[in-house]
CSV table of C-alpha atoms and ligand atoms in Angstrom, one decimal:
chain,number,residue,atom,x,y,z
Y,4,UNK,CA,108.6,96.7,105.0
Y,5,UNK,CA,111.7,98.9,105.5
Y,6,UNK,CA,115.6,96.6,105.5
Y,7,UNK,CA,115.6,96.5,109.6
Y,8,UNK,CA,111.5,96.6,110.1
Y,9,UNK,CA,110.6,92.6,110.0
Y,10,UNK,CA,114.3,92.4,111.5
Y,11,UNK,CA,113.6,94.2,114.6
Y,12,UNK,CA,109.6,93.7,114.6
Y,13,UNK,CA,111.2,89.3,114.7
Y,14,UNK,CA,113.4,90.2,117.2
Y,15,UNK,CA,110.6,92.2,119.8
Y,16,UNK,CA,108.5,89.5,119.3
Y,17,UNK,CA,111.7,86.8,120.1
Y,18,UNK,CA,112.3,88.8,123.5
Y,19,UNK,CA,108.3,89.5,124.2
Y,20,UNK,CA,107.6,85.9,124.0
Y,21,UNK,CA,111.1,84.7,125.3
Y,22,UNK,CA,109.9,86.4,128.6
Y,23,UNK,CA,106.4,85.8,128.6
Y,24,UNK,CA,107.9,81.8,128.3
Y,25,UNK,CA,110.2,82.4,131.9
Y,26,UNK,CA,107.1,84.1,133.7
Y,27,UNK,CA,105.5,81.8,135.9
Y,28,UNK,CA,102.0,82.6,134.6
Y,29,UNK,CA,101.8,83.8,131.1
Y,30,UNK,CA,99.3,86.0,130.6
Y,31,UNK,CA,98.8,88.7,127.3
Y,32,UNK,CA,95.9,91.1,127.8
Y,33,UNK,CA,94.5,88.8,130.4
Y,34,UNK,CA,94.8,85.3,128.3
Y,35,UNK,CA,96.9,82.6,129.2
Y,36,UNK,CA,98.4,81.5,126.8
Y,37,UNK,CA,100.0,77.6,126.8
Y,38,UNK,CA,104.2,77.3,127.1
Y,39,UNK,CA,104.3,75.0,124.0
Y,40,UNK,CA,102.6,77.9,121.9
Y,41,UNK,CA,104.9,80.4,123.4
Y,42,UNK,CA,108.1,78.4,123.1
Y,43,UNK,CA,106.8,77.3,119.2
Y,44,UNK,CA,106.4,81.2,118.5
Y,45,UNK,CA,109.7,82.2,120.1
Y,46,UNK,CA,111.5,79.9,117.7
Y,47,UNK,CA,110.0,81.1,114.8
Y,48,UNK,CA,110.5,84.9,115.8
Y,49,UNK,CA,114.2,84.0,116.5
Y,50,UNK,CA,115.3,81.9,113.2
Y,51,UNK,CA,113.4,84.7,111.4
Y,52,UNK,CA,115.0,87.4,112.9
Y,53,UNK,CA,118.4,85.7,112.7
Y,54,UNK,CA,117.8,85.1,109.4
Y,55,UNK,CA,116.9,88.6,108.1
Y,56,UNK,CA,120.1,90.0,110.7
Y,57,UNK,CA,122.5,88.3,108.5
Y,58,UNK,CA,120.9,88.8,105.4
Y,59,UNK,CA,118.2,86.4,104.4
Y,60,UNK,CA,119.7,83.5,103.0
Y,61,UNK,CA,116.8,81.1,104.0
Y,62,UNK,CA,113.5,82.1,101.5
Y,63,UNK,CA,111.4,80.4,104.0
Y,64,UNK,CA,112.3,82.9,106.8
Y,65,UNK,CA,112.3,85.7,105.0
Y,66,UNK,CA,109.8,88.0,106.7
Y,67,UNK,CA,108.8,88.5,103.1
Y,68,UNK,CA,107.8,84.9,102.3
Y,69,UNK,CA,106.4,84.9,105.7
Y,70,UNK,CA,103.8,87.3,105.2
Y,71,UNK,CA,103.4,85.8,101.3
Y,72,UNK,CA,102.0,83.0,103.3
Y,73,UNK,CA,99.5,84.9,105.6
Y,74,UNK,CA,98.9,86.5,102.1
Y,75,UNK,CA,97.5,83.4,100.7
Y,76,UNK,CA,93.7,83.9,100.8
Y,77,UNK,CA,94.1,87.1,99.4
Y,78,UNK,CA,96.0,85.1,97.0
Y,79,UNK,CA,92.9,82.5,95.9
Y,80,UNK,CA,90.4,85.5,95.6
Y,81,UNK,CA,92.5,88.3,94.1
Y,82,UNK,CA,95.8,87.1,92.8
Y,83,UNK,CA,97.8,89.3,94.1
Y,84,UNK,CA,99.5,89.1,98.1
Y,85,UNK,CA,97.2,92.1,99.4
Y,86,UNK,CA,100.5,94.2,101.1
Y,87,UNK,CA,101.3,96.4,97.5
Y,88,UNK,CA,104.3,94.0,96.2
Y,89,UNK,CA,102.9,93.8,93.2
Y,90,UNK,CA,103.0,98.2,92.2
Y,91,UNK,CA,105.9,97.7,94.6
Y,92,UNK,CA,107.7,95.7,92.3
Y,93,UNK,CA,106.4,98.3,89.2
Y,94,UNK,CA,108.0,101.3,91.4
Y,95,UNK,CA,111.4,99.4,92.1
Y,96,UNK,CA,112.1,98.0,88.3
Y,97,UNK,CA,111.1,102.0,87.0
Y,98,UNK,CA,113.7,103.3,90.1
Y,99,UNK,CA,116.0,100.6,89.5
Y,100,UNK,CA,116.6,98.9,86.2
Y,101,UNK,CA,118.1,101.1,83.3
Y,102,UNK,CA,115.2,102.1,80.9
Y,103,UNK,CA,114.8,100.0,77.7
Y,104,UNK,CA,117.6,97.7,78.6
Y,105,UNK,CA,115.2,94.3,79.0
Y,106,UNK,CA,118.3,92.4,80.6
Y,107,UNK,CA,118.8,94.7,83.1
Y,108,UNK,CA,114.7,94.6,83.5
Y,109,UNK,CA,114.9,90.6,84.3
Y,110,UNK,CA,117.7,90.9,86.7
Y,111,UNK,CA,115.8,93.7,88.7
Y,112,UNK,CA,112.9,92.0,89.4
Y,113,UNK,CA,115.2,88.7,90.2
Y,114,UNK,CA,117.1,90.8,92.6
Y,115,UNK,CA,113.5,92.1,93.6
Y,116,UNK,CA,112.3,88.8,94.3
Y,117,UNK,CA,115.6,87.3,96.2
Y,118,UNK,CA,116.2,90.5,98.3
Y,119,UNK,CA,112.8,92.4,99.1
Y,120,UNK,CA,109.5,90.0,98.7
Y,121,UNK,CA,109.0,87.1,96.9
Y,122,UNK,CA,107.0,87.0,93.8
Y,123,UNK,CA,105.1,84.0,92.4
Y,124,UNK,CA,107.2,84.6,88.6
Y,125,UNK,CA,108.4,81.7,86.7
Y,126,UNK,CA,111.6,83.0,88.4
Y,127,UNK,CA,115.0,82.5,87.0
Y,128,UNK,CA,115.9,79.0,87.2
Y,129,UNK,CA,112.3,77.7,85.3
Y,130,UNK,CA,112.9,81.1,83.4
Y,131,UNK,CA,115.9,79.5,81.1
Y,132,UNK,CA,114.0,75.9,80.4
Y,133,UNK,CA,111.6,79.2,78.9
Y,134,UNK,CA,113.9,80.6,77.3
Y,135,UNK,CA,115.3,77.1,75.6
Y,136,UNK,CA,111.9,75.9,74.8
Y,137,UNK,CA,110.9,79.7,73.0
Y,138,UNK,CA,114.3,79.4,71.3
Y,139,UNK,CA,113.6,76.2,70.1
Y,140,UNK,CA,109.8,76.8,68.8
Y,141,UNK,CA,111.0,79.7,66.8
Y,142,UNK,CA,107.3,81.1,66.9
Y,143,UNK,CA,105.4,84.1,65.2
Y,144,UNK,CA,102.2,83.9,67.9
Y,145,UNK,CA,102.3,83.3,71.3
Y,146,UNK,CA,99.9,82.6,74.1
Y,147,UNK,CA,100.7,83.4,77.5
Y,148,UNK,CA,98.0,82.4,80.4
Y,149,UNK,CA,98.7,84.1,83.4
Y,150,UNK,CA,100.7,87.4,83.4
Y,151,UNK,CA,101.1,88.7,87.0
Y,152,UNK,CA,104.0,91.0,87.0
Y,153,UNK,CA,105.2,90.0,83.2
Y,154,UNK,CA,108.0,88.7,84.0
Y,155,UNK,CA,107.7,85.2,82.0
Y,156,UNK,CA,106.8,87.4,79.2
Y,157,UNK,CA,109.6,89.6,79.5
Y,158,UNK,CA,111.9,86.2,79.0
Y,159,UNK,CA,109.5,85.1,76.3
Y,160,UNK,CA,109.9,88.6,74.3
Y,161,UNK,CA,113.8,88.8,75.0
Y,162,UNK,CA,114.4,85.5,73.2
Y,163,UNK,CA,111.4,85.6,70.3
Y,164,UNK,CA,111.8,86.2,67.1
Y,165,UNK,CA,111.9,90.3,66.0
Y,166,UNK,CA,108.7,90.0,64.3
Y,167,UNK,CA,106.8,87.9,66.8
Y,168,UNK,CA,104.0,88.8,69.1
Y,169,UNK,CA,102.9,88.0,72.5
Y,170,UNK,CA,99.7,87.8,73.9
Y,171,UNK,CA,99.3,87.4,77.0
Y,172,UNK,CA,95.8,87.2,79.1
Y,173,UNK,CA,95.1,87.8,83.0
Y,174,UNK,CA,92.1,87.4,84.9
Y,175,UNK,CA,93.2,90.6,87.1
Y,176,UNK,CA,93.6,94.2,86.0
Y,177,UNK,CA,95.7,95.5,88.5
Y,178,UNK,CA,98.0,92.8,87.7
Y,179,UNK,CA,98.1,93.5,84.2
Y,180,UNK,CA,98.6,97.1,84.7
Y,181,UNK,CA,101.7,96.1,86.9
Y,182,UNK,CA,103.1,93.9,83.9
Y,183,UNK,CA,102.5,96.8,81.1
Y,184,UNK,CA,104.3,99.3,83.4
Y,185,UNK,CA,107.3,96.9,83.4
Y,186,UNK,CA,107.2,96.0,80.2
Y,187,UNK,CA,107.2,99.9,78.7
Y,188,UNK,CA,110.0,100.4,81.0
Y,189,UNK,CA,112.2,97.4,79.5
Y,190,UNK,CA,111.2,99.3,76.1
Y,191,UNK,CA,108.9,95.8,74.9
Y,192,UNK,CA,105.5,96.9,75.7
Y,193,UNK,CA,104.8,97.0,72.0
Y,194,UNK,CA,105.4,93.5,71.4
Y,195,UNK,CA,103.4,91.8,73.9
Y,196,UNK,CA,99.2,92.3,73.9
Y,197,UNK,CA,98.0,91.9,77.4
Y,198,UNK,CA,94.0,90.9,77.7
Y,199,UNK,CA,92.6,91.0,80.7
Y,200,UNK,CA,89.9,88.1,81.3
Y,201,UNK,CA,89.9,84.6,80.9
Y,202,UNK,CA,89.3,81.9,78.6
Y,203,UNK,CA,86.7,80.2,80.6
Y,204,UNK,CA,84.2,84.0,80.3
Y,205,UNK,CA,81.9,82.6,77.9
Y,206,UNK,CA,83.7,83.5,75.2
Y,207,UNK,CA,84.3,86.9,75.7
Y,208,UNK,CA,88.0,86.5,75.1
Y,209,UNK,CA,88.3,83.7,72.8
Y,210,UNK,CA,86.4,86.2,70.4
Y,211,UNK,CA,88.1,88.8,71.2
Y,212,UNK,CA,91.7,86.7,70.1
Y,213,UNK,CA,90.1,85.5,67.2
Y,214,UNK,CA,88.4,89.0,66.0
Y,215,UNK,CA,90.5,91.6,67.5
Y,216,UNK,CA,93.7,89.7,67.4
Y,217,UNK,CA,93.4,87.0,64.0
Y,218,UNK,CA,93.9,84.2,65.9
Y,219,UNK,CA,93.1,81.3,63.1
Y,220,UNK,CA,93.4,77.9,62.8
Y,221,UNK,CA,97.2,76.4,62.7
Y,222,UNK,CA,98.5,80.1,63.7
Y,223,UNK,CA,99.5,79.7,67.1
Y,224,UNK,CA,102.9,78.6,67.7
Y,225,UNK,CA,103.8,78.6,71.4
Y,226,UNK,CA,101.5,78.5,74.5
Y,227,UNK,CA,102.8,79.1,78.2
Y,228,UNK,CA,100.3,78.1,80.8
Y,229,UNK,CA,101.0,79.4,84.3
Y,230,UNK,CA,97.3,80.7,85.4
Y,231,UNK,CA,95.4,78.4,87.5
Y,232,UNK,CA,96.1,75.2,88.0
Y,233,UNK,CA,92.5,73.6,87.5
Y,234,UNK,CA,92.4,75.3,84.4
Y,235,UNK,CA,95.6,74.4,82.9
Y,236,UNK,CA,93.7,70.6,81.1
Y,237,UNK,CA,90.1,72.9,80.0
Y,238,UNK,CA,91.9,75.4,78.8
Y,239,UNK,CA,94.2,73.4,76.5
Y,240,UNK,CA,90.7,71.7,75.3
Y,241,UNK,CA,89.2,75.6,74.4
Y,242,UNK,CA,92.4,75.9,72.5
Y,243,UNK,CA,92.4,72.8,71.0
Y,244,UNK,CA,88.6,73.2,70.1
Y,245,UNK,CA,89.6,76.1,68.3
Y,246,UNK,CA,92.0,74.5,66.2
Y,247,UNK,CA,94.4,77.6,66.8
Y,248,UNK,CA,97.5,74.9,67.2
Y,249,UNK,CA,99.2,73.2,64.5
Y,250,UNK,CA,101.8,70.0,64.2
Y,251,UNK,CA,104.9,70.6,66.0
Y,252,UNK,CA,103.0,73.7,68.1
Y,253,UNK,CA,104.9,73.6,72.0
Y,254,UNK,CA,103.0,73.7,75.2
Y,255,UNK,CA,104.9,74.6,78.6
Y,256,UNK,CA,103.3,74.5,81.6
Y,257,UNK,CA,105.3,76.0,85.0
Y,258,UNK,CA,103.8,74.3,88.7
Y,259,UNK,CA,103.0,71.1,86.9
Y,260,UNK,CA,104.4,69.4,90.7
Y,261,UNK,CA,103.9,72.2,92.9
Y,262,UNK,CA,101.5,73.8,94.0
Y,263,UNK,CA,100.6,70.8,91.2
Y,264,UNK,CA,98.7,70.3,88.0
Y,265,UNK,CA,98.1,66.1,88.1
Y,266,UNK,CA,95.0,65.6,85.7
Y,267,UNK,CA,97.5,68.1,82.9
Y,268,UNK,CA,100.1,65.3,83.6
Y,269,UNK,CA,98.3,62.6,83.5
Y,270,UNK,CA,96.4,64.1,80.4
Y,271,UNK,CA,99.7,64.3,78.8
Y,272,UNK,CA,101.3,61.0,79.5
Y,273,UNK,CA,98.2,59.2,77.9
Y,274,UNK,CA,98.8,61.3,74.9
Y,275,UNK,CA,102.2,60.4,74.7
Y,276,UNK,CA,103.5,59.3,71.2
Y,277,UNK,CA,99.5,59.9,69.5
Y,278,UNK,CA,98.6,63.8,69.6
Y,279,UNK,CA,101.7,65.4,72.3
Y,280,UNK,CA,105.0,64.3,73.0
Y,281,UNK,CA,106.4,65.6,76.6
Y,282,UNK,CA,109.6,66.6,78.0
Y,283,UNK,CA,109.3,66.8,82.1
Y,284,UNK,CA,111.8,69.2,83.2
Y,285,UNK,CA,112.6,69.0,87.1
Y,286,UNK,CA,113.4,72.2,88.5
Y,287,UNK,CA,112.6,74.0,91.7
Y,288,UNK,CA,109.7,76.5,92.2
Y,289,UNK,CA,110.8,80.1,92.1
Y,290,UNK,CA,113.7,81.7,94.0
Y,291,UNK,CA,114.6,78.6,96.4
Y,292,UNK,CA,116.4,75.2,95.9
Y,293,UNK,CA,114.0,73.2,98.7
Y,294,UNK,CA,110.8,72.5,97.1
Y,295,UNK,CA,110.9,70.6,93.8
Y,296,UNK,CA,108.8,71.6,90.9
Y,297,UNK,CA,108.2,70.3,87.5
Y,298,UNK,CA,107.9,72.2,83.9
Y,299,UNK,CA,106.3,70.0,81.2
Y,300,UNK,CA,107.2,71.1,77.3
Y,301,UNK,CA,104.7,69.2,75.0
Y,302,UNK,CA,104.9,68.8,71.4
Y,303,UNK,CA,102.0,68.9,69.8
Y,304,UNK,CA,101.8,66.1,66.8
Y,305,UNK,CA,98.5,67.1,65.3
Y,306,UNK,CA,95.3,65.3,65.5
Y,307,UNK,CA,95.0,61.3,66.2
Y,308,UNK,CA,95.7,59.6,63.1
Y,309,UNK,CA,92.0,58.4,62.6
Y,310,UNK,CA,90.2,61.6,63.6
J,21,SAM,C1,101.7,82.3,88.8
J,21,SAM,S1,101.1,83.8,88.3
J,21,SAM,C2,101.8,84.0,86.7
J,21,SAM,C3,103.3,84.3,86.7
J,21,SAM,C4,103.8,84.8,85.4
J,21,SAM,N1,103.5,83.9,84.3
J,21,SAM,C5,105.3,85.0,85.5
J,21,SAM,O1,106.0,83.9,85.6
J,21,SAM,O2,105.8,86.1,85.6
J,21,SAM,C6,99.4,83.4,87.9
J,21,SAM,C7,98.6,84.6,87.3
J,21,SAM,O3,97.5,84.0,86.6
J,21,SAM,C8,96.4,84.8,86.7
J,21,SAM,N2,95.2,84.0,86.6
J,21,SAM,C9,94.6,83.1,87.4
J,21,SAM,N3,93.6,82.5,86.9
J,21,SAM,C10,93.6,82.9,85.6
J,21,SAM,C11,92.8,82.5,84.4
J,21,SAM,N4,91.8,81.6,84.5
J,21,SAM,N5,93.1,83.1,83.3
J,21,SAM,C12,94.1,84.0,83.2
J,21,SAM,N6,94.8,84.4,84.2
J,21,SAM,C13,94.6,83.8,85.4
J,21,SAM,C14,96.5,85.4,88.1
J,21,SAM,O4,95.8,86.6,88.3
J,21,SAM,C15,98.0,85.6,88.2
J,21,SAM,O5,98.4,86.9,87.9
């Protein structure tokens, strides 16, 4: 949608139902339609179109966040919002962000995500609790579950080590697509592996990381869950089961409070001190300082001690 568009399509719709609410029988093609509707959908118009009149400074009334929201069906089946901000976002970083200049790549899609439609990225205020725990790992392999637009793993590869290498696996292809485009542009598309499926397909991508990509036991480093939430605890377990971790491996997991990953959390708190140690991190989710969100970086210690 165009800078003015949702700020003129709020406003119509303000003054539409502003004067359907003074007429002394509201009626729209024929229906009637109750004053407490009308009076609860001129408010909303209004603050939205006030909102995006002075600039947008309220996520939630963003026209963009709006429709993110009417978006979220589309959201549970496909992954991606269903209006095209996804190859939006691809067209606007390759337009926008100076080529093969990664910072510049990161701030883009940031300025992306505040300005012109929200994104469901690790964004940038989870993004540096990333960046500290990569930093601190200091890992060779990495695992990445859930790449959308690659953003995460655009943070991940700016702060790895030179020789490291990121793989990173998505259940849809158009999203991965998305993510390699911005990735070639930021001049790292060499460094991260995307695989498109899931680690719950019978094993089709399990085999693939361990015969394709040498995944072997004790070689993975550093894992990043941010896929589905109900899959964040199986998951772990397929990981576990194939031994791929070693002592002093890190898990993070983004969304661990919102939308919310409980049986991860409560997984990890009864491990605490025998096979993970955990760090909760309270942040917000992404691009907004209202809801409150929680990023969980676990230790791994090895196996228990009598296993
Ligand atoms: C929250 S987004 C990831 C955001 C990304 N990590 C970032 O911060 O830039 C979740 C992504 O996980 C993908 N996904 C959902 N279920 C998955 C699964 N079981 N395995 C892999 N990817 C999955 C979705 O298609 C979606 O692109």
């Amino acid at each position: 949608m165009s800078k003015f568009s949702a700020a003129f399509g709020a406003s119509a719709v303000s003054v539409v139902s502003s004067i359907l609410l003074i007429a002394r029988r509201p009626r729209v093609l024929g229906r009637r339609y109750p004053r407490l509707l009308l009076a609860a959908v001129t408010a909303v118009a209004l603050a939205v179109a006030a909102n995006e009149w002075v600039g947008k400074p309220v996520m939630f009334l963003r026209w963009s966040y709006v429709r993110f929201l009417f978006g979220l069906r589309h959201m549970g089946a496909h992954w991606q919002v269903g209006d095209g901000r996804e190859e939006a976002l691809a067209d606007y970083v390759c337009t926008h962000a100076r080529r093969n200049d990664i910072d510049d790549v990161i701030r883009v899609i940031d300025e992306f995500c505040y300005t012109k439609s929200y994104l469901i990225n690790v964004g940038d205020e989870k993004g540096q609790i990333l960046d500290r725990a990569v930093v601190g790992a200091r890992p060779s392999r990495l695992l990445e579950l859930g790449t959308y637009c690659g953003y995460s793993a655009l943070r991940i590869a700016r702060v790895m080590p030179d020789d490291a290498v990121l793989y990173s696996i998505e259940f849809n292809p158009a999203n991965a697509a998305v993510a390699q485009r911005i990735w070639d542009h930021a001049g790292v598309g060499e460094r991260i592996v995307v695989i498109v499926g899931t680690l719950g397909d019978h094993g089709k991508t399990l085999t693939a990381l361990r015969e394709t990509h040498n995944f072997a036991p004790g070689t993975l480093d550093f894992v990043f869950l941010d896929h589905e939430k109900d899959e964040y605890l199986p998951d772990l377990h397929r990981i576990l089961d194939q031994g791929w971790l070693r002592s002093g491996s890190v898990v993070m997991a983004d969304n661990v409070k919102y939308p919310g990953a409980p049986e991860y959390r409560e997984f990890m708190r009864c491990q605490e001190g025998a096979t993970w140690r955990t760090r909760e991190h309270r942040s917000h989710a992404e691009y907004q300082k209202i809801i409150k969100d929680l990023v969980l970086e676990s230790t791994h210690l090895g196996p228990p001690a009598n296993a």
